[in-house]
GROMACS .gro file of C-alpha atoms in nm:
model
  242
    1MET     CA    1   1.942  -4.794   5.666
    2GLY     CA    2   1.726  -4.468   5.696
    3SER     CA    3   1.873  -4.390   6.018
    4CYS     CA    4   2.182  -4.465   5.934
    5ALA     CA    5   2.144  -4.246   5.611
    6ARG     CA    6   1.998  -3.962   5.885
    7CYS     CA    7   2.313  -4.008   6.095
    8MET     CA    8   2.568  -3.955   5.805
    9THR     CA    9   2.327  -3.629   5.721
   10ARG     CA   10   2.443  -3.505   6.097
   11VAL     CA   11   2.755  -3.552   6.061
   12PRO     CA   12   3.017  -3.227   6.035
   13TYR     CA   13   3.254  -3.366   5.769
   14GLY     CA   14   3.426  -3.020   5.725
   15THR     CA   15   3.500  -2.986   6.087
   16LEU     CA   16   3.548  -3.352   6.138
   17ILE     CA   17   3.849  -3.299   5.865
   18ALA     CA   18   3.971  -3.000   6.039
   19THR     CA   19   3.978  -3.160   6.396
   20ILE     CA   20   4.187  -3.451   6.287
   21LEU     CA   21   4.430  -3.248   6.095
   22CYS     CA   22   4.426  -3.026   6.390
   23CYS     CA   23   4.506  -3.297   6.636
   24ALA     CA   24   4.776  -3.473   6.443
   25GLY     CA   25   4.934  -3.132   6.363
   26VAL     CA   26   4.946  -3.042   6.723
   27LEU     CA   27   5.032  -3.410   6.846
   28ALA     CA   28   5.337  -3.413   6.578
   29PHE     CA   29   5.480  -3.071   6.668
   30LEU     CA   30   5.476  -3.109   7.031
   31ILE     CA   31   5.665  -3.474   6.973
   32SER     CA   32   5.938  -3.342   6.730
   33LEU     CA   33   6.000  -2.985   6.896
   34TYR     CA   34   6.055  -3.137   7.258
   35PRO     CA   35   6.346  -3.328   7.161
   36ALA     CA   36   6.488  -3.065   6.915
   37VAL     CA   37   6.463  -2.841   7.187
   38ARG     CA   38   6.624  -3.039   7.449
   39LEU     CA   39   6.934  -3.157   7.215
   40THR     CA   40   6.945  -2.747   7.159
   41LEU     CA   41   6.973  -2.698   7.520
   42ARG     CA   42   7.198  -2.966   7.605
   43MET     CA   43   7.433  -2.818   7.280
   44PHE     CA   44   7.425  -2.465   7.479
   45GLU     CA   45   7.523  -2.608   7.813
   46ASP     CA   46   7.816  -2.828   7.667
   47LEU     CA   47   7.944  -2.628   7.461
   48PHE     CA   48   7.900  -2.292   7.588
   49THR     CA   49   7.833  -2.366   7.980
   50TYR     CA   50   7.513  -2.214   7.969
   51ASN     CA   51   7.249  -2.309   8.217
   52LEU     CA   52   6.947  -2.187   8.088
   53GLU     CA   53   6.710  -2.353   8.407
   54TRP     CA   54   6.419  -2.116   8.289
   55LEU     CA   55   6.370  -2.329   7.968
   56ASN     CA   56   6.334  -2.661   8.129
   57ASP     CA   57   5.984  -2.583   8.229
   58ILE     CA   58   5.916  -2.558   7.866
   59GLN     CA   59   5.770  -2.926   7.852
   60LEU     CA   60   5.513  -2.788   8.095
   61ILE     CA   61   5.420  -2.517   7.825
   62PHE     CA   62   5.407  -2.841   7.567
   63ILE     CA   63   5.199  -3.037   7.764
   64ILE     CA   64   4.939  -2.716   7.830
   65THR     CA   65   4.964  -2.623   7.457
   66GLY     CA   66   4.874  -2.954   7.384
   67ALA     CA   67   4.619  -2.971   7.638
   68PHE     CA   68   4.429  -2.649   7.516
   69MET     CA   69   4.429  -2.729   7.140
   70GLY     CA   70   4.283  -3.085   7.214
   71LEU     CA   71   4.011  -2.920   7.422
   72LEU     CA   72   3.933  -2.653   7.157
   73ALA     CA   73   3.931  -2.904   6.873
   74ILE     CA   74   3.657  -3.085   7.089
   75THR     CA   75   3.468  -2.805   7.164
   76LEU     CA   76   3.464  -2.694   6.756
   77LEU     CA   77   3.369  -3.049   6.662
   78VAL     CA   78   3.065  -3.023   6.900
   79VAL     CA   79   2.972  -2.692   6.783
   80GLY     CA   80   3.003  -2.815   6.421
   81ILE     CA   81   2.756  -3.122   6.510
   82PHE     CA   82   2.525  -2.889   6.666
   83SER     CA   83   2.506  -2.661   6.322
   84THR     CA   84   2.488  -2.941   6.074
   85GLY     CA   85   2.186  -3.076   5.925
   86ALA     CA   86   1.868  -3.195   6.116
   87THR     CA   87   2.078  -3.158   6.435
   88ARG     CA   88   2.051  -2.733   6.362
   89THR     CA   89   1.655  -2.789   6.280
   90LYS     CA   90   1.617  -2.922   6.613
   91ILE     CA   91   1.826  -2.684   6.837
   92TYR     CA   92   1.811  -2.365   6.662
   93ARG     CA   93   1.454  -2.331   6.634
   94GLY     CA   94   1.387  -2.028   6.885
   95TRP     CA   95   1.543  -1.678   6.832
   96LYS     CA   96   1.713  -1.698   7.127
   97SER     CA   97   1.875  -2.045   7.037
   98ARG     CA   98   1.993  -1.859   6.673
   99VAL     CA   99   2.133  -1.564   6.844
  100GLY     CA  100   2.321  -1.772   7.103
  101GLY     CA  101   2.451  -1.999   6.819
  102ARG     CA  102   2.511  -1.731   6.610
  103ILE     CA  103   2.731  -1.543   6.885
  104SER     CA  104   2.916  -1.888   7.005
  105SER     CA  105   3.011  -1.890   6.644
  106ALA     CA  106   3.157  -1.566   6.602
  107ILE     CA  107   3.380  -1.609   6.926
  108CYS     CA  108   3.473  -1.928   6.781
  109MET     CA  109   3.589  -1.734   6.527
  110THR     CA  110   3.755  -1.463   6.696
  111ILE     CA  111   3.972  -1.696   6.923
  112LEU     CA  112   4.082  -1.908   6.588
  113TYR     CA  113   4.189  -1.607   6.408
  114ILE     CA  114   4.392  -1.494   6.736
  115LEU     CA  115   4.522  -1.877   6.725
  116ASN     CA  116   4.609  -1.858   6.333
  117LEU     CA  117   4.837  -1.527   6.400
  118ILE     CA  118   5.015  -1.702   6.684
  119TRP     CA  119   5.059  -2.019   6.489
  120LEU     CA  120   5.180  -1.802   6.177
  121GLY     CA  121   5.459  -1.624   6.410
  122ILE     CA  122   5.558  -1.978   6.532
  123ALA     CA  123   5.583  -2.074   6.171
  124CYS     CA  124   5.797  -1.819   6.083
  125CYS     CA  125   6.040  -1.833   6.395
  126LEU     CA  126   6.077  -2.205   6.261
  127VAL     CA  127   6.182  -2.117   5.942
  128VAL     CA  128   6.462  -1.922   6.074
  129VAL     CA  129   6.559  -2.218   6.309
  130VAL     CA  130   6.544  -2.438   6.015
  131PHE     CA  131   6.753  -2.228   5.769
  132VAL     CA  132   7.028  -2.156   6.050
  133PHE     CA  133   7.043  -2.582   6.114
  134HIS     CA  134   7.075  -2.622   5.758
  135VAL     CA  135   7.365  -2.391   5.732
  136TRP     CA  136   7.526  -2.534   6.009
  137LYS     CA  137   7.500  -2.896   5.849
  138LYS     CA  138   7.636  -2.765   5.567
  139LEU     CA  139   7.942  -2.623   5.765
  140CYS     CA  140   7.959  -2.973   5.896
  141GLU     CA  141   7.977  -3.146   5.612
  142ALA     CA  142   8.259  -2.906   5.496
  143GLN     CA  143   8.478  -3.179   5.645
  144THR     CA  144   8.696  -2.864   5.794
  145GLU     CA  145   8.887  -2.933   6.167
  146CYS     CA  146   8.719  -2.640   6.326
  147ILE     CA  147   8.343  -2.442   6.274
  148ASP     CA  148   8.319  -2.136   6.290
  149LEU     CA  149   8.034  -1.963   6.425
  150LYS     CA  150   8.125  -1.603   6.474
  151GLN     CA  151   7.899  -1.515   6.203
  152PHE     CA  152   7.629  -1.650   6.405
  153HIS     CA  153   7.741  -1.450   6.705
  154PHE     CA  154   7.352  -1.304   6.718
  155LEU     CA  155   7.197  -1.622   6.800
  156PHE     CA  156   7.399  -1.629   7.118
  157PRO     CA  157   7.314  -1.454   7.459
  158ASN     CA  158   7.540  -1.121   7.490
  159GLY     CA  159   7.845  -1.139   7.663
  160THR     CA  160   7.963  -1.466   7.464
  161ASP     CA  161   8.304  -1.499   7.406
  162VAL     CA  162   8.389  -1.477   7.025
  163ASN     CA  163   8.671  -1.735   7.040
  164ALA     CA  164   8.432  -1.970   7.195
  165LEU     CA  165   8.239  -1.955   6.878
  166ASN     CA  166   8.514  -2.148   6.702
  167ILE     CA  167   8.424  -2.503   6.792
  168CYS     CA  168   8.735  -2.747   6.717
  169GLU     CA  169   8.762  -2.996   6.988
  170LYS     CA  170   8.401  -3.028   7.059
  171LYS     CA  171   8.301  -3.057   6.697
  172LYS     CA  172   8.132  -3.399   6.742
  173ILE     CA  173   7.889  -3.282   7.017
  174PHE     CA  174   7.796  -2.990   6.751
  175CYS     CA  175   7.789  -3.182   6.441
  176THR     CA  176   7.690  -3.522   6.526
  177ASP     CA  177   7.517  -3.507   6.851
  178THR     CA  178   7.290  -3.193   6.790
  179VAL     CA  179   7.261  -3.079   6.418
  180GLN     CA  180   7.262  -3.411   6.274
  181TYR     CA  181   6.961  -3.523   6.496
  182ALA     CA  182   6.806  -3.170   6.583
  183GLY     CA  183   6.764  -3.029   6.233
  184PRO     CA  184   6.516  -3.290   6.104
  185TYR     CA  185   6.311  -3.265   6.418
  186PHE     CA  186   6.276  -2.886   6.390
  187VAL     CA  187   6.177  -2.930   6.011
  188LEU     CA  188   5.921  -3.171   6.135
  189ALA     CA  189   5.819  -2.913   6.362
  190PHE     CA  190   5.776  -2.640   6.111
  191ALA     CA  191   5.559  -2.895   5.851
  192SER     CA  192   5.340  -2.993   6.179
  193SER     CA  193   5.295  -2.628   6.229
  194ILE     CA  194   5.156  -2.542   5.858
  195LEU     CA  195   4.939  -2.828   5.936
  196VAL     CA  196   4.773  -2.684   6.208
  197ILE     CA  197   4.753  -2.331   6.054
  198ILE     CA  198   4.556  -2.524   5.736
  199SER     CA  199   4.324  -2.645   6.006
  200LEU     CA  200   4.241  -2.331   6.186
  201LEU     CA  201   4.145  -2.204   5.842
  202HIS     CA  202   3.959  -2.491   5.791
  203TYR     CA  203   3.750  -2.484   6.137
  204ILE     CA  204   3.724  -2.073   6.038
  205MET     CA  205   3.575  -2.149   5.689
  206CYS     CA  206   3.308  -2.434   5.864
  207LEU     CA  207   3.235  -2.151   6.160
  208ALA     CA  208   3.150  -1.907   5.874
  209ALA     CA  209   2.965  -2.117   5.704
  210ASN     CA  210   2.772  -2.268   6.004
  211TYR     CA  211   2.682  -1.902   6.130
  212THR     CA  212   2.514  -1.799   5.794
  213ARG     CA  213   2.358  -2.127   5.791
  214ILE     CA  214   2.212  -2.042   6.172
  215LYS     CA  215   2.162  -1.712   6.059
  216ASP     CA  216   1.922  -1.773   5.779
  217HIS     CA  217   1.764  -2.064   5.937
  218GLU     CA  218   1.448  -1.831   6.030
  219LYS     CA  219   1.413  -1.745   5.661
  220PHE     CA  220   1.429  -2.115   5.529
  221LYS     CA  221   1.180  -2.222   5.809
  222ASP     CA  222   0.936  -1.908   5.665
  223LEU     CA  223   0.974  -2.003   5.353
  224GLN     CA  224   0.884  -2.385   5.445
  225GLU     CA  225   0.562  -2.258   5.617
  226LEU     CA  226   0.463  -2.049   5.305
  227GLN     CA  227   0.489  -2.362   5.102
  228TYR     CA  228   0.300  -2.543   5.347
  229LEU     CA  229   0.041  -2.284   5.352
  230GLN     CA  230   0.028  -2.286   5.003
  231ASP     CA  231  -0.028  -2.677   4.942
  232SER     CA  232  -0.208  -2.712   5.280
  233GLU     CA  233  -0.597  -2.737   5.217
  234MET     CA  234  -0.660  -2.642   5.584
  235GLY     CA  235  -0.413  -2.360   5.577
  236THR     CA  236  -0.289  -2.426   5.913
  237LEU     CA  237   0.042  -2.351   6.034
  238PRO     CA  238   0.277  -2.679   6.186
  239LYS     CA  239   0.248  -2.732   6.512
  240ASP     CA  240   0.633  -2.728   6.586
  241ARG     CA  241   0.699  -2.385   6.451
  242PHE     CA  242   0.844  -2.260   6.782
   0.00000   0.00000   0.00000
């Protein structure tokens, strides 16, 4: 029972929660965004005959993003374990290890701050996409013979024929095959990006707390030694100071 209690004190619960949120958010983001992008690309190809082959590599980008975020989450979880409870006391004894711990925490916080800005940009872009698909959905529900997208010409590549933005014969491809299915995927991708942002902020808070604990560990050690000197009859220093 005592060993189990000691193990529980070594678990970085804050970092663990952030890791679960980050992995769940990234996984849901990749699963939802990939089919949404594929449906949108198919719509451009079928309706406007745009061949956007360079966007087909987006699957590789998604895989790299997921692998990087997963590796980062595991790394941050390991850093959190090293900075929690009795594990921190054993690892960060000497001043070199404490300096290394503070530097690693500072580097991780910098990386997370940059990633947080990137994910904020992704979330802002998805807000625009979700809004556009919501408007398109309302246009499809209007029960008109044609869908007029001329007011959205800025969303299409330069040189697009204005008459092609008036969709009549291929309304089913636009409304049923694309907007109806891709819209919810984009909404889920936006919600997942918000979850990732929350997890990154949680990581930053945990790293800031761990940085402070590592920095003040030497002071706590000195206070313990002073208390030991006061309580010890022999007045000797503990052997495991270093």
